[in-house]
Tab-separated table of C-alpha atoms and ligand atoms in Angstrom:
chain	number	residue	atom	x	y	z
A	241	MET	CA	181.201	144.532	68.696
A	242	ALA	CA	177.594	143.585	69.313
A	243	PHE	CA	178.045	144.761	72.869
A	244	ALA	CA	179.345	148.132	71.692
A	245	ARG	CA	176.359	148.409	69.391
A	246	LEU	CA	173.955	147.813	72.224
A	247	LEU	CA	175.692	150.383	74.406
A	248	LEU	CA	175.456	152.889	71.602
A	249	ALA	CA	171.765	152.117	71.113
A	250	LEU	CA	171.177	152.509	74.827
A	251	PHE	CA	173.109	155.741	74.955
A	252	VAL	CA	171.037	157.213	72.147
A	253	LEU	CA	167.922	155.999	73.843
A	254	LEU	CA	168.812	157.328	77.286
A	255	ALA	CA	169.742	160.673	75.815
A	256	ALA	CA	166.351	160.833	74.151
A	257	LEU	CA	164.356	160.138	77.279
A	258	PRO	CA	163.606	163.184	79.417
A	259	GLY	CA	164.450	162.637	83.053
A	260	LEU	CA	166.831	159.804	82.332
A	261	ALA	CA	169.339	161.789	80.321
A	262	ALA	CA	170.918	163.232	83.432
A	263	SER	CA	171.593	159.808	85.024
A	264	PRO	CA	175.357	159.354	85.250
A	265	PRO	CA	176.680	156.318	83.420
A	266	ALA	CA	179.064	155.536	86.308
A	267	ARG	CA	178.927	151.927	87.495
A	268	GLN	CA	180.529	150.987	90.794
A	269	GLU	CA	179.918	147.273	90.480
A	270	PRO	CA	179.395	145.230	87.352
A	271	THR	CA	175.717	145.478	86.463
A	272	PRO	CA	174.217	142.770	84.272
A	273	GLU	CA	173.791	143.922	80.708
A	274	PRO	CA	170.165	144.751	79.948
A	275	LEU	CA	167.660	142.880	77.854
A	276	THR	CA	165.520	145.441	76.028
A	277	VAL	CA	162.103	145.016	74.454
A	278	TYR	CA	160.588	147.810	72.368
A	279	PHE	CA	156.829	147.599	71.918
A	280	PHE	CA	156.426	149.833	68.887
A	281	ASP	CA	153.479	152.116	68.267
A	282	VAL	CA	152.282	150.759	64.930
A	283	GLY	CA	148.632	151.763	65.189
A	284	GLN	CA	146.227	148.819	65.053
A	285	GLY	CA	148.640	145.897	64.999
A	286	ASP	CA	151.678	144.405	66.716
A	287	ALA	CA	155.428	144.845	66.424
A	288	ALA	CA	158.012	144.327	69.155
A	289	LEU	CA	161.799	144.215	68.998
A	290	ILE	CA	163.935	142.206	71.398
A	291	VAL	CA	167.563	143.284	71.816
A	292	SER	CA	169.460	140.775	73.963
A	293	PRO	CA	172.386	141.651	76.266
A	294	THR	CA	174.754	140.415	73.569
A	295	GLY	CA	173.040	142.459	70.854
A	296	LYS	CA	170.984	139.671	69.258
A	297	THR	CA	167.835	141.081	67.676
A	298	VAL	CA	164.443	139.432	67.247
A	299	LEU	CA	161.485	141.248	65.716
A	300	ILE	CA	158.114	139.778	66.625
A	301	ASP	CA	155.571	140.900	64.007
A	302	GLY	CA	155.826	143.903	61.696
A	303	GLY	CA	152.645	145.917	62.200
A	304	PRO	CA	150.052	146.813	59.549
A	305	PRO	CA	151.188	147.948	56.052
A	306	GLU	CA	150.963	151.656	56.898
A	307	ALA	CA	153.339	151.183	59.832
A	308	ASP	CA	156.466	150.572	57.785
A	309	GLU	CA	157.089	154.277	57.113
A	310	ALA	CA	157.821	154.794	60.784
A	311	LEU	CA	158.987	151.292	61.610
A	312	VAL	CA	161.759	151.006	59.033
A	313	PRO	CA	163.652	154.147	60.179
A	314	ARG	CA	163.073	153.203	63.830
A	315	LEU	CA	164.555	149.742	63.260
A	316	ARG	CA	167.470	151.281	61.383
A	317	GLN	CA	168.149	153.398	64.482
A	318	LEU	CA	168.082	150.402	66.795
A	319	VAL	CA	169.517	147.589	64.692
A	320	GLN	CA	172.781	147.552	62.806
A	321	GLY	CA	173.081	144.860	60.200
A	322	PRO	CA	170.234	142.458	59.528
A	323	LEU	CA	167.827	141.301	62.225
A	324	ASP	CA	168.867	137.929	63.620
A	325	LEU	CA	165.311	136.618	63.495
A	326	ILE	CA	161.862	137.758	62.444
A	327	ILE	CA	158.930	135.926	63.994
A	328	LEU	CA	155.564	136.379	62.329
A	329	THR	CA	153.102	135.175	64.966
A	330	HIS	CA	150.404	134.531	62.353
A	331	PRO	CA	149.707	135.694	58.806
A	332	HIS	CA	147.202	138.488	59.490
A	333	LEU	CA	147.786	141.864	57.872
A	334	ASP	CA	148.045	143.811	61.140
A	335	HIS	CA	151.077	141.646	62.033
A	336	LEU	CA	152.769	141.093	58.675
A	337	GLY	CA	152.016	144.345	56.837
A	338	GLY	CA	155.400	146.005	57.315
A	339	LEU	CA	157.583	142.898	57.140
A	340	ALA	CA	158.328	142.763	53.411
A	341	ARG	CA	159.693	146.310	53.462
A	342	ILE	CA	161.547	145.665	56.707
A	343	ILE	CA	163.237	142.621	55.176
A	344	GLN	CA	164.181	144.642	52.111
A	345	ALA	CA	165.383	147.695	54.036
A	346	VAL	CA	166.863	146.233	57.227
A	347	GLY	CA	167.388	142.566	56.328
A	348	ALA	CA	166.891	139.395	58.347
A	349	ARG	CA	168.965	136.258	58.803
A	350	ARG	CA	166.088	133.980	59.801
A	351	PHE	CA	162.322	133.969	59.480
A	352	MET	CA	159.849	131.951	61.517
A	353	ASP	CA	156.088	131.661	61.235
A	354	PRO	CA	153.552	129.041	62.384
A	355	ASP	CA	153.713	127.431	58.934
A	356	PHE	CA	150.065	127.064	58.049
A	357	ASP	CA	148.668	128.160	54.742
A	358	HIS	CA	146.774	131.415	54.573
A	359	PRO	CA	145.203	132.610	51.340
A	360	SER	CA	146.143	136.253	51.190
A	361	GLU	CA	148.021	138.221	48.591
A	362	SER	CA	150.082	140.071	51.194
A	363	TYR	CA	151.212	136.844	52.883
A	364	ARG	CA	152.148	135.313	49.526
A	365	LYS	CA	154.146	138.418	48.643
A	366	LEU	CA	155.876	138.296	52.004
A	367	LEU	CA	156.841	134.644	51.473
A	368	ASP	CA	158.270	135.594	48.085
A	369	VAL	CA	160.436	138.248	49.733
A	370	VAL	CA	161.418	135.804	52.473
A	371	GLY	CA	162.314	133.255	49.793
A	372	GLN	CA	164.522	135.756	48.039
A	373	LYS	CA	166.129	137.620	50.917
A	374	VAL	CA	166.165	135.531	54.095
A	375	GLY	CA	168.733	132.789	54.569
A	376	GLN	CA	166.864	130.444	56.900
A	377	VAL	CA	163.210	129.649	57.383
A	378	MET	CA	162.251	128.123	60.719
A	379	THR	CA	159.084	126.828	62.344
A	380	PRO	CA	158.254	126.173	66.014
A	381	THR	CA	158.019	122.466	65.099
A	382	PRO	CA	159.497	120.316	67.880
A	383	ASN	CA	162.901	118.897	67.167
A	384	PRO	CA	162.256	115.270	66.106
A	385	VAL	CA	165.257	114.178	68.138
A	386	ALA	CA	163.574	115.432	71.325
A	387	PRO	CA	159.895	115.945	70.499
A	388	GLU	CA	158.830	116.152	74.138
A	389	THR	CA	160.884	119.292	74.743
A	390	LEU	CA	159.984	122.836	73.789
A	391	LEU	CA	162.024	124.516	71.075
A	392	THR	CA	164.317	127.189	72.539
A	393	ILE	CA	166.430	129.880	70.948
A	394	GLY	CA	169.391	131.134	72.967
A	395	LEU	CA	170.064	134.865	72.703
A	396	GLY	CA	173.218	134.928	74.852
A	397	GLU	CA	173.891	135.771	78.527
A	398	GLY	CA	171.271	133.263	79.639
A	399	VAL	CA	168.466	134.942	77.687
A	400	THR	CA	166.228	132.335	76.104
A	401	LEU	CA	163.225	132.495	73.831
A	402	THR	CA	161.056	129.400	74.301
A	403	LEU	CA	158.422	128.545	71.702
A	404	LEU	CA	155.279	127.350	73.459
A	405	TRP	CA	152.896	127.094	70.530
A	406	PRO	CA	152.135	125.764	67.911
A	407	ARG	CA	153.888	122.373	67.940
A	408	THR	CA	152.800	120.519	64.843
A	409	PRO	CA	152.776	117.666	64.057
A	410	ARG	CA	153.353	116.706	67.678
A	411	ASP	CA	150.187	118.615	68.607
A	412	THR	CA	147.647	119.321	65.896
A	413	PHE	CA	146.626	122.891	65.051
A	414	LEU	CA	143.570	124.209	66.868
A	415	LYS	CA	140.475	124.155	64.657
A	416	ASP	CA	136.961	125.616	64.582
A	417	THR	CA	137.791	128.633	66.694
A	418	ARG	CA	136.670	132.218	66.052
A	419	SER	CA	139.861	132.577	64.010
A	420	ASP	CA	142.108	129.559	63.495
A	421	ALA	CA	144.894	131.849	62.265
A	422	ASN	CA	144.731	133.729	65.563
A	423	ALA	CA	144.363	130.524	67.596
A	424	ASN	CA	147.563	129.082	66.134
A	425	SER	CA	149.634	132.226	66.675
A	426	ILE	CA	153.198	131.605	67.757
A	427	ILE	CA	153.367	131.998	71.537
A	428	ALA	CA	156.836	132.610	72.952
A	429	LYS	CA	158.268	133.197	76.411
A	430	LEU	CA	161.440	135.249	76.728
A	431	THR	CA	163.335	134.693	79.958
A	432	TYR	CA	166.225	136.522	81.590
A	433	GLY	CA	167.060	135.769	85.236
A	434	LYS	CA	163.936	136.244	87.310
A	435	THR	CA	162.196	138.222	84.601
A	436	ALA	CA	160.152	136.983	81.661
A	437	PHE	CA	158.098	138.368	78.793
A	438	LEU	CA	155.203	136.454	77.260
A	439	PHE	CA	154.319	137.186	73.634
A	440	THR	CA	150.878	135.860	72.787
A	441	GLY	CA	150.164	137.101	69.249
A	442	ASP	CA	146.408	137.068	68.718
A	443	ALA	CA	145.820	133.945	70.845
A	444	GLU	CA	142.203	132.860	71.228
A	445	PRO	CA	140.616	131.503	74.419
A	446	GLU	CA	141.030	127.976	72.979
A	447	THR	CA	144.790	128.595	72.715
A	448	GLU	CA	144.944	129.686	76.325
A	449	ALA	CA	142.823	126.757	77.540
A	450	TYR	CA	144.907	124.253	75.607
A	451	LEU	CA	148.225	125.701	76.766
A	452	LEU	CA	147.057	125.543	80.382
A	453	THR	CA	146.860	121.725	80.038
A	454	ARG	CA	150.582	121.604	79.177
A	455	PRO	CA	153.363	121.313	81.776
A	456	ILE	CA	154.495	124.919	81.341
A	457	ASP	CA	155.284	127.658	83.848
A	458	PHE	CA	153.581	130.706	82.338
A	459	THR	CA	154.736	133.134	85.046
A	460	SER	CA	155.829	136.290	83.238
A	461	THR	CA	156.771	139.755	84.427
A	462	VAL	CA	155.490	141.436	81.269
A	463	LEU	CA	152.603	140.152	79.161
A	464	LYS	CA	152.091	141.297	75.570
A	465	VAL	CA	148.314	141.095	75.794
A	466	ALA	CA	146.684	138.807	73.218
A	467	HIS	CA	144.705	140.164	70.290
A	468	HIS	CA	145.126	143.878	71.083
A	469	GLY	CA	142.997	143.519	74.211
A	470	GLY	CA	140.064	141.804	72.460
A	471	ARG	CA	137.447	140.627	74.936
A	472	TYR	CA	137.585	136.868	74.280
A	473	SER	CA	141.304	136.425	74.943
A	474	SER	CA	143.189	137.028	78.205
A	475	THR	CA	140.849	134.740	80.133
A	476	ALA	CA	140.928	134.852	83.923
A	477	PRO	CA	142.483	131.334	84.288
A	478	PHE	CA	145.246	132.229	81.829
A	479	LEU	CA	146.019	135.540	83.544
A	480	ALA	CA	146.054	133.717	86.896
A	481	ALA	CA	148.769	131.436	85.487
A	482	VAL	CA	150.806	134.243	83.895
A	483	LYS	CA	150.623	136.547	86.946
A	484	PRO	CA	151.801	139.554	84.901
A	485	GLN	CA	153.296	142.501	86.788
A	486	ALA	CA	152.856	144.626	83.682
A	487	ALA	CA	150.740	144.219	80.560
A	488	VAL	CA	151.359	145.889	77.207
A	489	ILE	CA	148.433	146.351	74.837
A	490	SER	CA	149.334	147.139	71.228
A	491	CYS	CA	146.438	148.806	69.385
A	492	GLY	CA	145.524	151.863	67.353
A	493	THR	CA	144.066	155.090	68.718
A	494	GLY	CA	140.298	155.081	68.225
A	495	ASN	CA	140.407	151.740	66.366
A	496	ASP	CA	137.222	150.286	64.869
A	497	TYR	CA	137.371	147.142	67.009
A	498	GLY	CA	136.946	148.787	70.375
A	499	HIS	CA	140.351	147.449	71.465
A	500	PRO	CA	141.223	147.210	74.235
A	501	THR	CA	137.926	146.118	75.718
A	502	GLY	CA	136.771	147.073	79.176
A	503	GLU	CA	136.499	143.380	80.063
A	504	VAL	CA	140.190	142.745	79.417
A	505	LEU	CA	141.306	145.937	81.185
A	506	GLN	CA	139.261	144.806	84.159
A	507	ARG	CA	140.684	141.245	84.137
A	508	LEU	CA	144.241	142.615	83.895
A	509	GLY	CA	143.529	144.983	86.751
A	510	ALA	CA	142.155	142.088	88.812
A	511	VAL	CA	145.536	140.292	88.686
A	512	GLY	CA	147.358	143.507	89.600
A	513	ALA	CA	149.040	144.165	86.249
A	514	ARG	CA	150.206	147.697	85.462
A	515	ILE	CA	148.729	148.458	82.055
A	516	PHE	CA	150.613	150.109	79.186
A	517	ARG	CA	148.892	150.998	75.908
A	518	THR	CA	150.561	151.971	72.674
A	519	ASP	CA	147.413	153.818	71.531
A	520	LEU	CA	147.641	156.224	74.463
A	521	GLN	CA	151.326	156.121	75.400
A	522	GLY	CA	153.090	155.452	72.110
A	523	GLU	CA	156.091	153.154	72.020
A	524	VAL	CA	156.712	151.331	75.292
A	525	LEU	CA	160.284	150.522	76.260
A	526	ALA	CA	160.871	147.629	78.674
A	527	VAL	CA	164.358	147.027	80.060
A	528	SER	CA	165.218	143.975	82.154
A	529	ASN	CA	168.370	143.611	84.221
A	530	GLY	CA	167.439	140.045	85.114
A	531	ALA	CA	165.899	141.067	88.439
A	532	THR	CA	163.446	143.841	87.565
A	533	VAL	CA	161.855	145.282	84.456
A	534	THR	CA	161.656	149.048	83.950
A	535	LEU	CA	158.887	150.180	81.619
A	536	THR	CA	158.925	153.635	80.064
A	537	PRO	CA	156.240	154.863	77.685
A	538	LYS	CA	157.347	157.402	75.131
A	539	LYS	CA	154.352	159.727	75.346
A	540	GLY	CA	153.232	161.584	78.431
A	541	ARG	CA	155.147	162.539	81.527
A	542	SER	CA	154.712	159.395	83.610
A	543	PRO	CA	157.965	158.297	85.259
A	544	PRO	CA	159.421	154.849	84.491
A	545	THR	CA	157.643	151.992	86.262
A	546	VAL	CA	159.827	149.326	87.868
A	547	VAL	CA	158.280	145.892	88.396
A	548	PRO	CA	160.002	142.944	90.100
A	549	GLY	CA	160.784	139.719	88.263
A	550	GLN	CA	159.102	136.729	89.860
A	551	VAL	CA	160.195	133.767	87.749
A	552	THR	CA	161.771	130.998	89.796
A	553	GLY	CA	161.777	127.850	87.676
A	554	PRO	CA	162.243	126.567	84.145
A	555	VAL	CA	159.618	127.215	81.463
A	556	ALA	CA	158.905	123.499	80.943
A	557	THR	CA	157.861	121.847	84.179
A	558	GLY	CA	157.878	118.352	82.646
A	559	PRO	CA	158.055	116.542	79.325
A	560	MET	CA	155.422	117.703	76.848
A	561	PRO	CA	152.947	114.883	76.323
A	562	SER	CA	151.796	114.525	72.755
A	563	SER	CA	148.194	115.336	72.026
A	564	ALA	CA	148.423	113.524	68.698
A	565	SER	CA	147.145	110.205	70.021
A	566	ARG	CA	144.108	111.896	71.531
A	567	THR	CA	143.185	114.048	68.560
A	568	THR	CA	143.769	111.463	65.846
A	569	GLY	CA	141.973	108.539	67.417
A	570	GLY	CA	144.937	106.592	68.746
A	571	LYS	CA	147.135	106.994	65.683
A	572	VAL	CA	150.269	108.824	66.693
A	573	VAL	CA	151.405	111.165	63.984
A	574	PRO	CA	155.146	110.744	63.520
A	575	ALA	CA	157.295	113.828	63.765
A	576	SER	CA	158.629	114.949	60.443
A	577	GLY	CA	162.251	114.224	59.676
A	578	THR	CA	163.165	117.826	59.083
A	579	LEU	CA	165.102	119.794	61.655
A	580	PRO	CA	163.558	123.088	62.693
A	581	GLU	CA	166.289	125.047	60.962
A	582	ARG	CA	166.476	124.491	57.248
A	583	THR	CA	169.574	125.965	55.758
A	584	ALA	CA	171.048	124.000	52.882
A	585	PRO	CA	169.325	124.175	49.526
A	586	PRO	CA	168.260	120.744	48.377
A	587	THR	CA	170.785	118.843	46.312
A	588	ARG	CA	170.267	118.936	42.602
A	589	ALA	CA	168.727	115.918	40.931
A	590	SER	CA	168.037	115.193	37.308
A	591	GLY	CA	164.469	115.383	36.046
A	592	THR	CA	163.795	118.378	38.299
A	593	ARG	CA	160.704	120.420	37.563
A	594	TYR	CA	160.348	124.133	38.249
A	595	VAL	CA	157.391	125.894	39.751
A	596	SER	CA	156.206	129.476	39.870
A	597	LEU	CA	153.474	130.685	42.188
A	598	GLU	CA	150.652	132.764	40.761
A	599	GLY	CA	151.594	136.421	40.413
A	600	SER	CA	155.264	135.776	41.222
A	601	GLU	CA	158.113	136.854	38.964
A	602	VAL	CA	160.392	134.055	40.106
A	603	PHE	CA	160.453	130.289	39.781
A	604	HIS	CA	161.584	127.717	42.312
A	605	ARG	CA	162.828	124.157	42.232
A	606	GLU	CA	159.861	121.861	42.754
A	607	ASP	CA	161.154	120.775	46.173
A	608	CYS	CA	161.732	124.349	47.392
A	609	ARG	CA	160.531	125.088	50.900
A	610	VAL	CA	158.685	128.199	49.722
A	611	LEU	CA	156.374	126.001	47.643
A	612	GLU	CA	155.751	123.614	50.496
A	613	ARG	CA	154.645	126.585	52.545
A	614	ALA	CA	152.131	127.667	49.915
A	615	LYS	CA	150.430	124.381	49.162
A	616	THR	CA	147.091	125.723	47.991
A	617	LYS	CA	148.352	128.593	45.840
A	618	GLU	CA	147.909	128.500	42.077
A	619	ARG	CA	151.125	127.533	40.311
A	620	THR	CA	152.744	127.046	36.936
A	621	VAL	CA	154.913	123.951	36.501
A	622	TYR	CA	157.772	123.875	33.992
A	623	THR	CA	159.263	120.522	33.024
A	624	ASP	CA	162.546	122.062	31.938
A	625	ARG	CA	164.593	124.998	33.137
A	626	ALA	CA	164.794	126.678	29.732
A	627	SER	CA	161.034	127.223	29.587
A	628	ALA	CA	160.999	128.567	33.122
A	629	VAL	CA	163.792	131.037	32.380
A	630	ARG	CA	161.902	132.333	29.346
A	631	GLU	CA	159.089	133.538	31.590
A	632	ARG	CA	160.519	134.114	35.069
A	633	ARG	CA	163.666	134.807	37.057
A	634	PRO	CA	165.298	132.075	39.202
A	635	ALA	CA	164.406	132.499	42.899
A	636	LYS	CA	167.324	133.371	45.147
A	637	ASP	CA	166.393	130.918	47.890
A	638	CYS	CA	166.715	127.645	46.010
A	639	ASP	CA	168.834	128.901	43.097
A	640	PRO	CA	167.135	126.729	40.445
B	762	ZN	ZN1	146.105	141.203	65.288
B	763	ZN	ZN1	145.119	138.127	63.926
């Protein structure tokens, strides 16, 4: 079923691409099913959709608020049923702006973000929508049963999404950077056969330097360039470790930030990466067959570019040492007892209090995950359910 869906999506896509439409669908020998990544043109921001060979869908970021008018219908074309997972790399508006509407219009089964507090109205509203509409909330937190391994998400047919960063409480969040929200972006490596994609959010140079001290093979065929091509990220040592064959820069035409910067274009060129830009070329389609990746920009007449996969080993090249002992003066911070996937609502107990976040129309049980994720937000506490019901609706996530 999922397979049929993917074929249909591919058919529509192939038919829409000039030059490719004439290719006969005949297949003499069984070809591996493709892994497809769409780097959407969302203006100044990020949004990319992964469609695995078995039809699993992962959306990484949802562009700025103004992007949802184009993004929602595009996702409806490509995805049938709810998204399997939405990853918000970090709670900045150019990455989360379209997500609330996407969740409402397309749906999502799971939501993951780096799980640090961020005082913004749009993020709070998004968490409210997540609380009401999304079944599971995940974090890249290491599994306490095996804290020295990286968290991985299988997408079928050997396609794996590995979460490289952040890894709290095993490793503490990076602090005192140009932007700590950027520096603690979720970094994920998607692998399929010899090909890999590295999604770096808005990683800062500190993120790159720290990750390089970890036993990780960063080699990736396609790099989603950090921070829209901002000059501080994509350092030469990091690019030397990633060895990207192709680099995708997601940014807006004539944006106010000067993205991408000449410095980053030059550093990418120095490692031999073919550069794709959503501001100039529109949406960029990347299709992996496990051996090569074919990149096709939507705008312009340039033919598809085929780059070879070069990944030979596992993502983790050894057990992840904990940085906790170093950063907390010898005191090892114990891993929390929660599993990365939280599904079941907490069991009901007597004496429960109910809490509503400022500006929200719903109330939650006091132990609801949504509240834990919004520790510093203003809140109203009700000591009994009747008073809460008088003023607000029960939230769908914890069903108080
Ligand atoms: Zn950004
Ligand atoms: Zn950012």
